[in-house]
Amino acid sequence: MLPDLPELDVSGGLNFKETELTLGLPGEIGRGTSSFIQITAGSSSAKLTGTKRGFSQAAMDLNLGRSFYVEHDGSCCEQSESENEDLSVAKPPAAKAQIVGWPPVRAFRRNVMTKSCNLVKVSMDGAPYLRKVDLEMYDSYQQLLSALEDMFSCPTIPYTYPTRNYLDEKKLMDPTSGVEYVPTYEDKDGDLMLVGDVPWKMFVESCKRLRLIKGSEAIGQLHAPRTPQPSAASCTST
Amino acid sequence: MNYFPDEVLEHVFDFLTSHRDRNAVSLVCSLWYRVERFSRQRVFIGNCYAISPEKLITRFPGLKSLTLKGKPHFADFNLVPPDWGGYVQPWIEALAKSRIGLEELRLKRMVVSDESLELLSRSFANFKTLVLVSCEGFTTDGLAAIAANCRFLRELDLQENEIDDHSGHWLSCFPDSCTSLTSLNFACLKGEINLASLERLVARSPNLRSLRLNRAVPLETLQKILMRAPLLVDLGTGSYVHDPDSETYNKLKTTILKCKSIRNLSGFLEVAPRCLPAIFPICLNLTSLNLSYAAGIHGSELIKLIRHCAKLQRLWILDCIGDKGLEVVASTCNELQELRVFPSDPFGVGHDAVTEIGLVAISIGCPKLHSLLYFCQQMTNAALITVARNCPNFIRFRLCTLDPTRPDPETMEPLDDGFGAIVQSCKFLRRLSLSGLLTDQVFRYIGMYAEQLEMLSVAFAGNSDKGMLYVLNGCKKLRKLEIRDCPFGNMALLSDVGKYETMRSLWMSSCEVTLWGCKTLAKVMPRLNVEIINEHDQMEICPEDGQRVEKMYLYRTLVGPRKDAPEFVWNL
């Protein structure tokens, strides 16, 4: 099943309705002169194509991370009307839709510049001081969680000795107290999100701060994601 | 006309350094053609598919220096899929088989393999210069071959290539007998470097004038290298990080004072701003400064650095300098000729970005400015008109608003009049890139005024075919036209088919041209290669002629459709 798409930032005085995304099978034209999303096998991006009249229907590459959009049979699924309306509600944009090749910066330079340091604070419930990690140093959730594990397993703070809970990789457990710590993060909008839902690269771009919350308190605090997306692991073709 | 013996003609032709002049000379008569071709040593081929290596070798047996360009320019921005082409291998193979004594090879946007580099290194005893810009497909193993086998190597210049880094050991492959290096640039390499080898190499290269290090070279090594090479003219630092209170840093400060010849400075991929004062003494002599990868220098430290650089002619900088910083540039660098302001955060909101204010300040303070690349948050017509008035000498003017269709924020109008002022005022303009909200009108201005224009890059602009027609009809010297996401279709494409034989190439992507239009053009113009890039299965086996073509690249050629085109490239 095709996951929902994040909001688009289509600011700049544009007619939002024109840029509204609709999903349809390849070959189908969406509403009126509007466009359709085509997901193709082997391509890591969704393309918004259709009649070209300037920016509003320009090809946009929703660069949502490589593991995310690979549909093995190359098809995409129809969205229901209500879900489409969800997409069209203007909310503070989280992920900015990126146009392929814009701004026109050479790929080499682009890669070097975006590899800059991305330090975020990490707080753990009950720990007296915070730490910082550079998210650019890691390529996956796995690596990040290992690093957090190492970071907080310092002998001078015996209560921060978490180990991986192998039932659910995305939790850290302190064996002495049996308390589970749920890794969460604050995104660009200030919302508290569960670590692991979105593709790694998208997480790195939107994560402003990490918070390891005691398991028991996590459930109440977490803000349900607006656009629920399956994790990369569970994205299988249906 | 046969007033002079061939040798005299040849001697006269020696004074012609530009390719164009020599090309023109060869067209005068068959005698001149013959003299010219035998005496020609340097050849520039702007599109490697326009001619074959065999034809090149036949015509210019005295060839010593070859420059080749491969992929279309928009490949830089990921608009061309991998495996499109642009392989250098056939060229090197053909040259190796021939008696050509190749000494210099300069490649841009080509695919270079380790095998190619190995063959190159073994085939030309006098090989001296290798310059690779924006190339890919090779590893440090290929570099090792060059280092090991090119006994008289002078220049190895690697600019912004994607190189697979296997190890730093390639540097150790320069034999002890290699003492001829004048220029070594490996700044784009991502991996570790054998520092001891590097130091020894520098120590035995008395003619070294240009050295650009990569991130893996620490400040201590820089200091040792500068001790050995005080005559350097061009320096690219590696990692410029240290404790400013340390012995090493103090040594560096003293060493730099001896480097009175440095005129170009770049690097600072990693930088501790508190270590910058060490370079202040050489800043006054700098004519070229490239801080476009120095994300670690900003704010007041950046401005302090700039204030020392009064003689700058070329400045490449990040937009975190801000408008205020550009005002400092304007007041300090009155000799400035070339300015490039890159986005420090290409996809971000761009709080630090520059605006029209910075550009206007520059135009006031730097009247000699002739080349500009400016990524900005916004631009106004008023500012462009002012800039056009202050700087009528632009040769290259490339403006990129981060939002590609942003109008003038003050008037909400398109930027037509602003760019119109630029083309009207700058009579020598050869290269132009547009952005912002633009209608057909801007193209009308370009067609009317941009008489010397050779290269035009357009994105998300125009309303109708008229836009493209204005340009095709008006710009007599146009050589390269690249268009993306504009509503130009078959009518514009087919209006003057002969025009394309006077140009190097035309790129059109996400426009309105259809398969029928491209096929028609290809049929009428056999000396053009009209290629369609069909990435997604939008076009099935029997596509309809009415279907829009996503990407079209056409170029003039003397050798017909290329044989190395991948599946997704269709030559019509």
XYZ file of C-alpha atoms in Angstrom, chain A residues 11-12 38 40 43 47 49-55 58-59 96 98-114, chain B residues 76-79 108 134 160-162 188 292-293 318 342-343 346-347 375 400-402 404-405 459-460 463 484-485 487 510 512 536 548:
66
model
C 4.725 28.862 -1.026
C 5.499 31.831 -3.173
C 3.850 7.957 -10.974
C 8.196 3.463 -10.999
C 13.285 4.868 -9.286
C 7.410 12.288 -10.049
C 4.044 15.085 -14.100
C 1.354 16.469 -16.255
C 0.827 19.494 -18.403
C 3.670 21.879 -18.029
C 2.810 25.449 -17.522
C 5.538 26.765 -15.356
C 6.380 25.979 -11.854
C 6.703 21.344 -12.798
C 8.331 18.017 -12.310
C 9.895 20.697 1.545
C 12.411 19.404 -3.850
C 12.610 19.955 -7.566
C 15.108 17.741 -9.314
C 18.202 19.725 -10.066
C 17.143 22.926 -8.355
C 18.879 25.014 -7.231
C 21.381 24.165 -9.952
C 24.329 23.255 -7.815
C 26.773 20.679 -9.075
C 26.117 17.292 -7.506
C 29.626 17.074 -6.100
C 29.288 20.385 -4.310
C 25.814 19.507 -3.139
C 27.036 16.280 -1.574
C 29.915 17.978 0.150
C 27.782 20.789 1.525
C 25.004 18.616 2.801
C 25.715 18.428 -13.235
C 22.273 18.756 -11.683
C 21.253 15.121 -11.901
C 19.082 15.616 -14.959
C 35.063 17.628 -18.368
C 33.413 16.769 -12.896
C 35.093 18.055 -8.210
C 35.275 14.475 -9.463
C 33.482 11.523 -7.970
C 38.117 16.318 -4.099
C 32.869 28.097 -1.248
C 33.522 24.900 0.657
C 28.912 30.920 0.412
C 26.864 29.594 -3.628
C 23.978 28.479 -1.451
C 20.480 24.433 -0.978
C 17.285 22.995 0.349
C 22.326 32.231 -5.767
C 19.623 31.829 -9.527
C 16.759 32.565 -7.211
C 16.360 29.688 -4.786
C 12.834 29.322 -9.361
C 9.726 31.345 -10.171
C 14.261 27.139 -16.314
C 10.574 27.548 -15.459
C 4.490 31.529 -21.597
C 13.972 22.944 -18.621
C 10.366 23.150 -17.535
C 6.149 25.725 -22.229
C 10.026 18.919 -19.269
C 6.101 20.670 -24.608
C 10.684 5.857 -17.089
C 5.497 14.602 -24.810
